[in-house]
Short mmCIF file of C-alpha atoms in Angstrom, two decimals:
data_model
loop_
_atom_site.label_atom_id
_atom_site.label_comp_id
_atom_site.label_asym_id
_atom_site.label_seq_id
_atom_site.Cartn_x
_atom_site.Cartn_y
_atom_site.Cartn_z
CA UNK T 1 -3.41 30.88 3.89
CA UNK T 2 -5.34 27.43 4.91
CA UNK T 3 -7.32 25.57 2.21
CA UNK T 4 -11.30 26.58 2.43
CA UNK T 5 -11.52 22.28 2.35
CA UNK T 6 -8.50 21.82 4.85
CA UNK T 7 -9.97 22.72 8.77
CA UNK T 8 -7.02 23.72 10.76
CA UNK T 9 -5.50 21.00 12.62
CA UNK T 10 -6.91 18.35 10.29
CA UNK T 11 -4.70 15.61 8.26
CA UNK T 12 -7.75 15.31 5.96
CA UNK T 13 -8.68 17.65 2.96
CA UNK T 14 -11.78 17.20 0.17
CA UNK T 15 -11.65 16.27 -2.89
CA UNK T 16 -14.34 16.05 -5.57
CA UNK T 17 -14.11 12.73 -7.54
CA UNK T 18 -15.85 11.00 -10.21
CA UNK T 19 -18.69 9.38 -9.12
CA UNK T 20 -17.83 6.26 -11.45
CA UNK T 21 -14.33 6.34 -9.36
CA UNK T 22 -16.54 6.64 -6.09
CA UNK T 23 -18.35 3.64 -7.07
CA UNK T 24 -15.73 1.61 -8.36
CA UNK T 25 -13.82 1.71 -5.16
CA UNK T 26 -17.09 1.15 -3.04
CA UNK T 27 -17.17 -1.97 -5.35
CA UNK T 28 -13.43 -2.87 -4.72
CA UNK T 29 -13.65 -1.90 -0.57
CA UNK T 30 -16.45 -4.02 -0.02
CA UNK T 31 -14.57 -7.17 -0.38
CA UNK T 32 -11.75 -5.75 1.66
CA UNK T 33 -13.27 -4.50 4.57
CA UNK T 34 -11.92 -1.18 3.59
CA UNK T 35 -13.66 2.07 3.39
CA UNK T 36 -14.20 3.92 0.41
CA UNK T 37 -11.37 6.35 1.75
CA UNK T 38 -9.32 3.42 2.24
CA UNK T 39 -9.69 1.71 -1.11
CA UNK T 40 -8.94 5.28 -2.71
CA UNK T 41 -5.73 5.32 -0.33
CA UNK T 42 -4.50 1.46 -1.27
CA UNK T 43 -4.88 2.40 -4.75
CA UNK T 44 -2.98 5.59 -4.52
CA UNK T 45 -0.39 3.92 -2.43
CA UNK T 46 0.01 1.30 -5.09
CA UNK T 47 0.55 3.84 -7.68
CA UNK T 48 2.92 6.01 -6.43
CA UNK T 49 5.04 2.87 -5.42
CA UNK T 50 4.93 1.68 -8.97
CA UNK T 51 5.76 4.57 -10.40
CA UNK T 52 9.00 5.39 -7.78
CA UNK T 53 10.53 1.79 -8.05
CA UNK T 54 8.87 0.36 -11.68
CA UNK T 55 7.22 -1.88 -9.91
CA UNK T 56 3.88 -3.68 -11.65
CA UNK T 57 0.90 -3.42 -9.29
CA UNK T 58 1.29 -6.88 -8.36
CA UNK T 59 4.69 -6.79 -7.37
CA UNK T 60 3.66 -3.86 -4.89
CA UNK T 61 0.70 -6.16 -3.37
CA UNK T 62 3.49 -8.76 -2.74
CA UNK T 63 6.01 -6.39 -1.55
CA UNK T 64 3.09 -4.82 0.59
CA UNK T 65 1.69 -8.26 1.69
CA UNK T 66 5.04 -9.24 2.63
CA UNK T 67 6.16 -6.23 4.76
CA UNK T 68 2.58 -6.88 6.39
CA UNK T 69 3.74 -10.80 6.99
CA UNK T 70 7.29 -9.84 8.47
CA UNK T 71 6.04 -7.05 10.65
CA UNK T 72 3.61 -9.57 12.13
CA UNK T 73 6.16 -12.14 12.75
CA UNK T 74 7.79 -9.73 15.10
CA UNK T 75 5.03 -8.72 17.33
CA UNK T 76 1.20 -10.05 18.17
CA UNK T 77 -0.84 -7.05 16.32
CA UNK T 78 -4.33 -5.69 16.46
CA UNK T 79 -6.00 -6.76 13.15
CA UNK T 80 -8.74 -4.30 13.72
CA UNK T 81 -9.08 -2.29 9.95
CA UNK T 82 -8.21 1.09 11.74
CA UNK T 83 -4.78 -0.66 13.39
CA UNK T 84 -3.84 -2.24 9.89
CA UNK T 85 -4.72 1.19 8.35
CA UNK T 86 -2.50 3.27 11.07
CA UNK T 87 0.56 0.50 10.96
CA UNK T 88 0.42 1.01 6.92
CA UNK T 89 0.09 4.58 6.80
CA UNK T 90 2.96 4.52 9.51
CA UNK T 91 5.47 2.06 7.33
CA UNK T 92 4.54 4.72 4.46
CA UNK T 93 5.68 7.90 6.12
CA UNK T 94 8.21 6.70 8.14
CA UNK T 95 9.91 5.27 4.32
CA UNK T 96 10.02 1.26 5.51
CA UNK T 97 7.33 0.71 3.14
CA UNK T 98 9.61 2.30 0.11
CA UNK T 99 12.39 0.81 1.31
CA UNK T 100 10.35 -2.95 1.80
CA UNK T 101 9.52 -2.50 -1.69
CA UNK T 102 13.18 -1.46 -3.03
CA UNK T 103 14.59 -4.58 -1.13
CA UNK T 104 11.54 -6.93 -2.98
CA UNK T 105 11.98 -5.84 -6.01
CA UNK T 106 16.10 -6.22 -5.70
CA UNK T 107 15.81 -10.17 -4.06
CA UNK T 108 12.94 -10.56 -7.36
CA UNK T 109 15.99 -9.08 -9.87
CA UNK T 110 18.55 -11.30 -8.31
CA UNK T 111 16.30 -14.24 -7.85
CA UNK T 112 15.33 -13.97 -11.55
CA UNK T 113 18.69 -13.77 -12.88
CA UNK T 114 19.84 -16.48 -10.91
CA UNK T 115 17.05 -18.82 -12.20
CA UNK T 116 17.78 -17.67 -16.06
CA UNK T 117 21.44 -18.59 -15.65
CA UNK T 118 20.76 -22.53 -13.91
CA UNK T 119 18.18 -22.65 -16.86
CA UNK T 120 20.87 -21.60 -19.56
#
């Protein structure tokens, strides 16, 4: 049986949050040119990719800025917020993102071992 919050045919559903939470990420979107929604969405997407790979936060915003750098290399992109949004949301379901982070945080591991052996 559907959700009562889910229409058919919809990839959206509601949720009741905080209204400190609301706030806070209308604080944090602002700067970012991201909605509300968004912000809530970049901040679950860092999350979850911390806790799969042990990642801190700010290894995920590098691994994420990078895969946003390389895919850009590639191919002129539309840099309107709903193209960025679709292209991320794409790299996350499709697994590239996951995997973009798993092959950071590997080249990080083997960087910083190679660094504490030349400095031992």
């Amino acid at each position: 049986m559907p959700s009562p919050n889910v229409p058919t045919g919809s990839n959206f559903a509601s949720v009741k949050l905080p209204a400190a939470l609301v706030q806070q990420a209308r604080e944090a979107a602002t700067p970012q040119r991201r909605s509300v929604a968004g912000q809530i969405e970049y901040w679950a997407t860092l999350g979850r990719i911390a806790d799969e790979t042990g990642l801190t936060v700010q290894e995920a915003r590098e691994a994420i800025a990078r895969y946003d750098a390389r895919q850009r290399a590639d191919e002129p992109l539309d840099e309107s917020l709903d193209a960025l949004e679709t292209r991320f949301s794409q790299a996350e379901t499709s697994g590239r993102l996951a995997q973009a982070v798993r092959n950071t945080v590997l080249n990080n591991r083997q960087q910083a071992a190679g660094d504490t052996r030349r400095a031992a």
